[in-house]
CSV table of N, CA and C in Angstrom, one decimal:
chain,number,residue,atom,x,y,z
A,18,UNK,N,33.4,-21.8,61.1
A,18,UNK,CA,33.7,-21.1,59.9
A,18,UNK,C,35.2,-20.7,59.9
A,19,UNK,N,35.9,-21.0,58.9
A,19,UNK,CA,37.3,-20.7,58.8
A,19,UNK,C,37.5,-19.6,57.9
A,20,UNK,N,38.2,-18.6,58.4
A,20,UNK,CA,38.5,-17.4,57.5
A,20,UNK,C,39.8,-17.7,56.8
A,21,UNK,N,39.9,-17.1,55.6
A,21,UNK,CA,41.1,-17.3,54.8
A,21,UNK,C,42.2,-16.5,55.5
A,22,UNK,N,43.4,-17.2,55.7
A,22,UNK,CA,44.5,-16.5,56.4
A,22,UNK,C,45.1,-15.5,55.4
A,23,UNK,N,45.3,-14.4,55.9
A,23,UNK,CA,46.0,-13.3,55.1
A,23,UNK,C,47.5,-13.5,55.2
A,24,UNK,N,48.1,-13.4,54.0
A,24,UNK,CA,49.5,-13.5,53.9
A,24,UNK,C,50.1,-12.2,54.4
A,25,UNK,N,51.2,-12.3,55.1
A,25,UNK,CA,51.9,-11.1,55.6
A,25,UNK,C,52.7,-10.4,54.5
A,26,UNK,N,52.6,-9.1,54.3
A,26,UNK,CA,53.4,-8.4,53.3
A,26,UNK,C,54.9,-8.6,53.5
A,27,UNK,N,55.3,-8.9,54.7
A,27,UNK,CA,56.7,-9.0,54.9
A,27,UNK,C,57.3,-10.4,54.6
A,28,UNK,N,56.4,-11.3,54.1
A,28,UNK,CA,56.9,-12.6,53.7
A,28,UNK,C,57.8,-12.5,52.5
A,29,UNK,N,58.8,-13.4,52.4
A,29,UNK,CA,59.7,-13.4,51.3
A,29,UNK,C,58.9,-13.9,50.0
A,30,UNK,N,59.6,-13.9,48.9
A,30,UNK,CA,59.0,-14.4,47.7
A,30,UNK,C,58.7,-15.9,47.8
A,31,UNK,N,57.7,-16.3,47.1
A,31,UNK,CA,57.3,-17.7,47.1
A,31,UNK,C,57.8,-18.3,45.8
A,32,UNK,N,59.0,-18.9,45.9
A,32,UNK,CA,59.7,-19.4,44.8
A,32,UNK,C,59.0,-20.6,44.2
A,33,UNK,N,58.4,-21.5,45.0
A,33,UNK,CA,57.7,-22.6,44.4
A,33,UNK,C,56.5,-22.2,43.6
A,34,UNK,N,55.8,-21.1,44.0
A,34,UNK,CA,54.7,-20.6,43.2
A,34,UNK,C,55.3,-20.0,41.9
A,35,UNK,N,56.4,-19.3,42.0
A,35,UNK,CA,57.0,-18.8,40.7
A,35,UNK,C,57.4,-19.9,39.8
A,36,UNK,N,57.9,-21.0,40.4
A,36,UNK,CA,58.3,-22.1,39.5
A,36,UNK,C,57.1,-22.8,38.8
A,37,UNK,N,56.0,-22.9,39.6
A,37,UNK,CA,54.7,-23.4,39.0
A,37,UNK,C,54.2,-22.5,37.9
A,38,UNK,N,54.4,-21.2,38.1
A,38,UNK,CA,53.9,-20.2,37.1
A,38,UNK,C,54.8,-20.3,35.9
A,39,UNK,N,56.1,-20.5,36.1
A,39,UNK,CA,57.0,-20.6,34.9
A,39,UNK,C,56.7,-21.9,34.1
A,40,UNK,N,56.5,-23.0,34.8
A,40,UNK,CA,56.2,-24.2,34.1
A,40,UNK,C,54.8,-24.1,33.3
A,41,UNK,N,53.9,-23.5,34.0
A,41,UNK,CA,52.6,-23.2,33.3
A,41,UNK,C,52.8,-22.4,32.1
A,42,UNK,N,53.6,-21.3,32.2
A,42,UNK,CA,53.9,-20.5,31.0
A,42,UNK,C,54.6,-21.2,29.9
A,43,UNK,N,55.5,-22.1,30.2
A,43,UNK,CA,56.2,-22.8,29.2
A,43,UNK,C,55.3,-23.8,28.5
A,44,UNK,N,54.5,-24.5,29.3
A,44,UNK,CA,53.5,-25.5,28.7
A,44,UNK,C,52.5,-24.8,27.8
A,45,UNK,N,52.0,-23.7,28.3
A,45,UNK,CA,51.0,-23.0,27.5
A,45,UNK,C,51.6,-22.4,26.3
A,46,UNK,N,52.8,-21.9,26.3
A,46,UNK,CA,53.5,-21.4,25.2
A,46,UNK,C,53.7,-22.5,24.1
A,47,UNK,N,54.2,-23.6,24.5
A,47,UNK,CA,54.4,-24.7,23.6
A,47,UNK,C,53.1,-25.2,22.9
A,48,UNK,N,52.1,-25.3,23.8
A,48,UNK,CA,50.7,-25.7,23.2
A,48,UNK,C,50.2,-24.7,22.2
A,49,UNK,N,50.3,-23.4,22.6
A,49,UNK,CA,49.7,-22.4,21.7
A,49,UNK,C,50.6,-22.2,20.4
A,50,UNK,N,51.9,-22.5,20.5
A,50,UNK,CA,52.7,-22.5,19.3
A,50,UNK,C,52.4,-23.6,18.4
A,51,UNK,N,52.1,-24.8,19.0
A,51,UNK,CA,51.7,-25.9,18.2
A,51,UNK,C,50.4,-25.7,17.5
A,52,UNK,N,49.4,-25.1,18.2
A,52,UNK,CA,48.1,-24.9,17.6
A,52,UNK,C,48.2,-23.8,16.5
A,53,UNK,N,49.0,-22.8,16.7
A,53,UNK,CA,49.1,-21.7,15.7
A,53,UNK,C,49.9,-22.3,14.5
A,54,UNK,N,50.9,-23.1,14.7
A,54,UNK,CA,51.6,-23.7,13.6
A,54,UNK,C,50.7,-24.6,12.7
A,55,UNK,N,49.8,-25.3,13.4
A,55,UNK,CA,48.8,-26.1,12.6
A,55,UNK,C,47.9,-25.2,11.8
A,56,UNK,N,47.4,-24.1,12.5
A,56,UNK,CA,46.5,-23.2,11.8
A,56,UNK,C,47.2,-22.5,10.6
A,57,UNK,N,48.5,-22.1,10.7
A,57,UNK,CA,49.2,-21.5,9.6
A,57,UNK,C,49.5,-22.5,8.5
A,58,UNK,N,49.7,-23.8,8.9
A,58,UNK,CA,50.0,-24.8,7.9
A,58,UNK,C,48.8,-25.2,7.1
A,59,UNK,N,47.7,-25.3,7.8
A,59,UNK,CA,46.5,-25.9,7.1
A,59,UNK,C,45.5,-24.8,6.6
A,60,UNK,N,45.8,-23.5,6.8
A,60,UNK,CA,44.9,-22.5,6.4
A,60,UNK,C,45.7,-21.6,5.4
A,61,UNK,N,45.0,-20.6,4.9
A,61,UNK,CA,45.7,-19.7,4.0
A,61,UNK,C,46.1,-18.4,4.7
A,62,UNK,N,46.2,-18.5,6.0
A,62,UNK,CA,46.7,-17.3,6.8
A,62,UNK,C,48.0,-16.8,6.3
A,63,UNK,N,48.2,-15.5,6.2
A,63,UNK,CA,49.4,-14.9,5.7
A,63,UNK,C,50.5,-15.0,6.8
A,64,UNK,N,51.7,-15.3,6.4
A,64,UNK,CA,52.8,-15.4,7.4
A,64,UNK,C,53.2,-14.0,7.9
A,65,UNK,N,52.6,-13.0,7.3
A,65,UNK,CA,52.8,-11.6,7.8
A,65,UNK,C,52.2,-11.4,9.2
A,66,UNK,N,51.3,-12.3,9.5
A,66,UNK,CA,50.6,-12.3,10.8
A,66,UNK,C,51.5,-12.9,11.9
A,67,UNK,N,52.5,-13.7,11.5
A,67,UNK,CA,53.3,-14.4,12.5
A,67,UNK,C,53.9,-13.6,13.6
A,68,UNK,N,54.5,-12.5,13.4
A,68,UNK,CA,55.0,-11.7,14.5
A,68,UNK,C,54.0,-11.3,15.5
A,69,UNK,N,52.8,-10.9,15.0
A,69,UNK,CA,51.7,-10.5,15.9
A,69,UNK,C,51.2,-11.7,16.7
A,70,UNK,N,51.1,-12.9,16.1
A,70,UNK,CA,50.6,-14.1,16.7
A,70,UNK,C,51.6,-14.5,17.8
A,71,UNK,N,52.9,-14.4,17.5
A,71,UNK,CA,53.9,-14.8,18.5
A,71,UNK,C,53.9,-13.8,19.7
A,72,UNK,N,53.7,-12.6,19.4
A,72,UNK,CA,53.6,-11.6,20.5
A,72,UNK,C,52.4,-11.9,21.4
A,73,UNK,N,51.3,-12.2,20.8
A,73,UNK,CA,50.1,-12.5,21.6
A,73,UNK,C,50.3,-13.8,22.4
A,74,UNK,N,50.9,-14.8,21.8
A,74,UNK,CA,51.2,-16.0,22.5
A,74,UNK,C,52.1,-15.7,23.7
A,75,UNK,N,53.1,-15.0,23.5
A,75,UNK,CA,54.0,-14.6,24.6
A,75,UNK,C,53.2,-13.9,25.7
A,76,UNK,N,52.4,-12.9,25.3
A,76,UNK,CA,51.7,-12.1,26.3
A,76,UNK,C,50.7,-12.9,27.1
A,77,UNK,N,49.9,-13.7,26.4
A,77,UNK,CA,48.9,-14.5,27.2
A,77,UNK,C,49.5,-15.6,28.0
A,78,UNK,N,50.5,-16.2,27.5
A,78,UNK,CA,51.2,-17.3,28.3
A,78,UNK,C,51.8,-16.7,29.6
A,79,UNK,N,52.5,-15.6,29.5
A,79,UNK,CA,53.1,-15.0,30.7
A,79,UNK,C,52.0,-14.5,31.6
A,80,UNK,N,50.9,-13.9,31.0
A,80,UNK,CA,49.8,-13.4,31.8
A,80,UNK,C,49.2,-14.6,32.6
A,81,UNK,N,49.0,-15.7,32.0
A,81,UNK,CA,48.4,-16.8,32.7
A,81,UNK,C,49.3,-17.4,33.7
A,82,UNK,N,50.6,-17.6,33.4
A,82,UNK,CA,51.5,-18.2,34.3
A,82,UNK,C,51.8,-17.3,35.5
A,83,UNK,N,51.9,-16.0,35.3
A,83,UNK,CA,52.1,-15.1,36.4
A,83,UNK,C,50.9,-14.9,37.3
A,84,UNK,N,49.7,-15.0,36.6
A,84,UNK,CA,48.5,-15.0,37.4
A,84,UNK,C,48.4,-16.2,38.3
A,85,UNK,N,48.8,-17.4,37.8
A,85,UNK,CA,48.8,-18.6,38.6
A,85,UNK,C,49.8,-18.5,39.8
A,86,UNK,N,51.0,-17.9,39.5
A,86,UNK,CA,52.0,-17.8,40.5
A,86,UNK,C,51.5,-16.8,41.6
A,87,UNK,N,50.9,-15.7,41.2
A,87,UNK,CA,50.4,-14.8,42.2
A,87,UNK,C,49.2,-15.3,43.0
A,88,UNK,N,48.4,-16.1,42.4
A,88,UNK,CA,47.3,-16.7,43.1
A,88,UNK,C,47.8,-17.7,44.2
A,89,UNK,N,48.8,-18.5,43.8
A,89,UNK,CA,49.5,-19.4,44.7
A,89,UNK,C,50.1,-18.7,45.8
A,90,UNK,N,50.8,-17.6,45.5
A,90,UNK,CA,51.5,-16.8,46.5
A,90,UNK,C,50.6,-16.1,47.5
A,91,UNK,N,49.5,-15.5,46.9
A,91,UNK,CA,48.5,-14.8,47.7
A,91,UNK,C,48.9,-13.4,48.1
A,92,UNK,N,50.1,-13.0,47.8
A,92,UNK,CA,50.6,-11.6,48.1
A,92,UNK,C,51.7,-11.3,47.2
A,93,UNK,N,52.0,-10.0,47.1
A,93,UNK,CA,53.1,-9.5,46.3
A,93,UNK,C,52.9,-9.9,44.8
A,94,UNK,N,51.7,-9.7,44.3
A,94,UNK,CA,51.4,-10.2,43.0
A,94,UNK,C,52.2,-9.5,41.9
A,95,UNK,N,52.5,-8.2,42.0
A,95,UNK,CA,53.3,-7.5,41.1
A,95,UNK,C,54.7,-8.1,41.0
A,96,UNK,N,55.3,-8.4,42.1
A,96,UNK,CA,56.6,-8.9,42.2
A,96,UNK,C,56.7,-10.3,41.7
A,97,UNK,N,55.7,-11.2,42.1
A,97,UNK,CA,55.7,-12.5,41.6
A,97,UNK,C,55.5,-12.6,40.1
A,98,UNK,N,54.5,-11.8,39.6
A,98,UNK,CA,54.2,-11.7,38.2
A,98,UNK,C,55.4,-11.3,37.4
A,99,UNK,N,56.1,-10.2,37.8
A,99,UNK,CA,57.2,-9.7,37.0
A,99,UNK,C,58.3,-10.8,37.1
A,100,UNK,N,58.5,-11.4,38.3
A,100,UNK,CA,59.5,-12.5,38.4
A,100,UNK,C,59.2,-13.6,37.4
A,101,UNK,N,58.0,-14.1,37.2
A,101,UNK,CA,57.7,-15.1,36.3
A,101,UNK,C,58.0,-14.6,34.8
A,102,UNK,N,57.7,-13.4,34.5
A,102,UNK,CA,57.9,-12.8,33.2
A,102,UNK,C,59.4,-12.8,32.9
A,103,UNK,N,60.2,-12.4,33.9
A,103,UNK,CA,61.7,-12.3,33.7
A,103,UNK,C,62.3,-13.7,33.6
A,104,UNK,N,61.8,-14.6,34.4
A,104,UNK,CA,62.3,-16.0,34.4
A,104,UNK,C,62.0,-16.6,33.0
A,105,UNK,N,60.8,-16.3,32.5
A,105,UNK,CA,60.4,-16.8,31.2
A,105,UNK,C,61.3,-16.2,30.1
A,106,UNK,N,61.5,-14.9,30.2
A,106,UNK,CA,62.4,-14.3,29.2
A,106,UNK,C,63.8,-14.9,29.3
A,107,UNK,N,64.3,-15.1,30.5
A,107,UNK,CA,65.6,-15.7,30.6
A,107,UNK,C,65.7,-17.1,30.0
A,108,UNK,N,64.6,-17.9,30.1
A,108,UNK,CA,64.5,-19.2,29.5
A,108,UNK,C,64.5,-19.1,28.0
A,109,UNK,N,63.8,-18.1,27.4
A,109,UNK,CA,63.8,-17.9,26.0
A,109,UNK,C,65.2,-17.5,25.5
A,110,UNK,N,65.8,-16.6,26.2
A,110,UNK,CA,67.1,-16.1,25.9
A,110,UNK,C,68.1,-17.2,25.9
A,111,UNK,N,68.0,-18.1,26.9
A,111,UNK,CA,68.9,-19.2,27.0
A,111,UNK,C,68.8,-20.1,25.8
A,112,UNK,N,67.5,-20.4,25.4
A,112,UNK,CA,67.3,-21.2,24.2
A,112,UNK,C,67.9,-20.5,22.9
A,113,UNK,N,67.7,-19.2,22.8
A,113,UNK,CA,68.2,-18.5,21.6
A,113,UNK,C,69.7,-18.6,21.6
A,114,UNK,N,70.4,-18.5,22.7
A,114,UNK,CA,71.8,-18.6,22.7
A,114,UNK,C,72.3,-20.0,22.4
A,115,UNK,N,71.6,-21.0,22.8
A,115,UNK,CA,72.0,-22.4,22.5
A,115,UNK,C,71.7,-22.8,21.1
A,116,UNK,N,70.7,-22.3,20.5
A,116,UNK,CA,70.3,-22.7,19.1
A,116,UNK,C,71.2,-22.0,18.1
A,117,UNK,N,71.5,-22.6,17.0
A,117,UNK,CA,72.4,-22.0,16.0
A,117,UNK,C,71.6,-20.9,15.3
A,118,UNK,N,72.3,-19.9,14.8
A,118,UNK,CA,71.6,-18.8,14.1
A,118,UNK,C,71.9,-17.5,14.8
A,119,UNK,N,71.4,-16.4,14.1
A,119,UNK,CA,71.6,-15.1,14.7
A,119,UNK,C,70.3,-14.6,15.4
A,120,UNK,N,70.4,-13.6,16.2
A,120,UNK,CA,69.3,-13.0,16.8
A,120,UNK,C,69.5,-11.5,16.9
A,121,UNK,N,68.4,-10.8,17.0
A,121,UNK,CA,68.4,-9.4,17.1
A,121,UNK,C,68.2,-9.0,18.5
A,122,UNK,N,69.0,-8.1,19.0
A,122,UNK,CA,68.9,-7.6,20.4
A,122,UNK,C,67.6,-6.8,20.6
A,123,UNK,N,67.2,-6.1,19.5
A,123,UNK,CA,66.0,-5.4,19.6
A,123,UNK,C,64.8,-6.3,19.8
A,124,UNK,N,64.8,-7.4,19.1
A,124,UNK,CA,63.7,-8.4,19.2
A,124,UNK,C,63.7,-9.0,20.6
A,125,UNK,N,64.8,-9.2,21.2
A,125,UNK,CA,64.8,-9.7,22.6
A,125,UNK,C,64.4,-8.6,23.6
A,126,UNK,N,64.7,-7.4,23.4
A,126,UNK,CA,64.3,-6.3,24.2
A,126,UNK,C,62.7,-6.2,24.1
A,127,UNK,N,62.2,-6.3,22.9
A,127,UNK,CA,60.8,-6.3,22.7
A,127,UNK,C,60.1,-7.4,23.5
A,128,UNK,N,60.6,-8.6,23.4
A,128,UNK,CA,60.1,-9.7,24.2
A,128,UNK,C,60.2,-9.5,25.7
A,129,UNK,N,61.3,-8.9,26.1
A,129,UNK,CA,61.4,-8.6,27.6
A,129,UNK,C,60.3,-7.6,28.0
A,130,UNK,N,60.1,-6.6,27.2
A,130,UNK,CA,59.0,-5.6,27.5
A,130,UNK,C,57.6,-6.3,27.6
A,131,UNK,N,57.3,-7.2,26.6
A,131,UNK,CA,56.0,-7.9,26.7
A,131,UNK,C,55.9,-8.8,27.9
A,132,UNK,N,57.0,-9.5,28.2
A,132,UNK,CA,57.0,-10.5,29.3
A,132,UNK,C,56.8,-9.7,30.6
A,133,UNK,N,57.5,-8.6,30.8
A,133,UNK,CA,57.4,-7.9,32.1
A,133,UNK,C,56.0,-7.3,32.2
A,134,UNK,N,55.5,-6.7,31.1
A,134,UNK,CA,54.2,-6.1,31.2
A,134,UNK,C,53.1,-7.1,31.4
A,135,UNK,N,53.2,-8.3,30.7
A,135,UNK,CA,52.2,-9.3,31.0
A,135,UNK,C,52.3,-9.9,32.4
A,136,UNK,N,53.6,-10.0,32.8
A,136,UNK,CA,53.8,-10.6,34.2
A,136,UNK,C,53.2,-9.7,35.2
A,137,UNK,N,53.4,-8.4,35.1
A,137,UNK,CA,52.9,-7.4,36.0
A,137,UNK,C,51.4,-7.5,36.1
A,138,UNK,N,50.8,-7.4,34.9
A,138,UNK,CA,49.3,-7.5,34.8
A,138,UNK,C,48.8,-8.8,35.4
A,139,UNK,N,49.4,-9.9,35.0
A,139,UNK,CA,48.9,-11.2,35.5
A,139,UNK,C,49.1,-11.3,37.0
A,140,UNK,N,50.2,-10.8,37.5
A,140,UNK,CA,50.4,-10.8,39.0
A,140,UNK,C,49.4,-10.1,39.8
A,141,UNK,N,49.0,-8.9,39.3
A,141,UNK,CA,48.0,-8.1,39.9
A,141,UNK,C,46.7,-8.8,39.9
A,142,UNK,N,46.3,-9.3,38.7
A,142,UNK,CA,45.1,-10.0,38.5
A,142,UNK,C,45.0,-11.3,39.4
A,143,UNK,N,46.1,-12.0,39.5
A,143,UNK,CA,46.2,-13.2,40.2
A,143,UNK,C,45.9,-13.0,41.7
A,144,UNK,N,46.5,-11.9,42.3
A,144,UNK,CA,46.3,-11.6,43.7
A,144,UNK,C,44.8,-11.1,43.9
A,145,UNK,N,44.3,-10.4,42.9
A,145,UNK,CA,43.0,-9.9,43.0
A,145,UNK,C,42.0,-11.0,43.0
A,146,UNK,N,42.3,-12.1,42.2
A,146,UNK,CA,41.4,-13.2,42.1
A,146,UNK,C,41.5,-14.3,43.2
A,147,UNK,N,42.6,-14.1,44.0
A,147,UNK,CA,42.8,-15.2,45.0
A,147,UNK,C,42.0,-14.9,46.3
């Protein structure tokens, strides 16, 4: 019988796990945006719901990606989860800067808050489930 090896709390961050979590977050976000776009296009759903839907997509995508990263890492779930949330926010910020148009700093701060909160929760849940 083999026991699960416990990860040492003094281990450094598991960057490959964070990378997998970031990729999972990006893929899930794109998929959920496509599905919600189809729903808004083919239904009579009000566009007033769009900010709420995008916030939920952001939250659940980061929650899932950070949970995956924390499960892969096996330790330091809070740090790995917040790391995935911040990396995802930086990816969004990079795209916003590259694409033409204006952006609101308040909107970006709101997205950072959601990403960090979802990352923290996902990281804790990921380690608890591993």
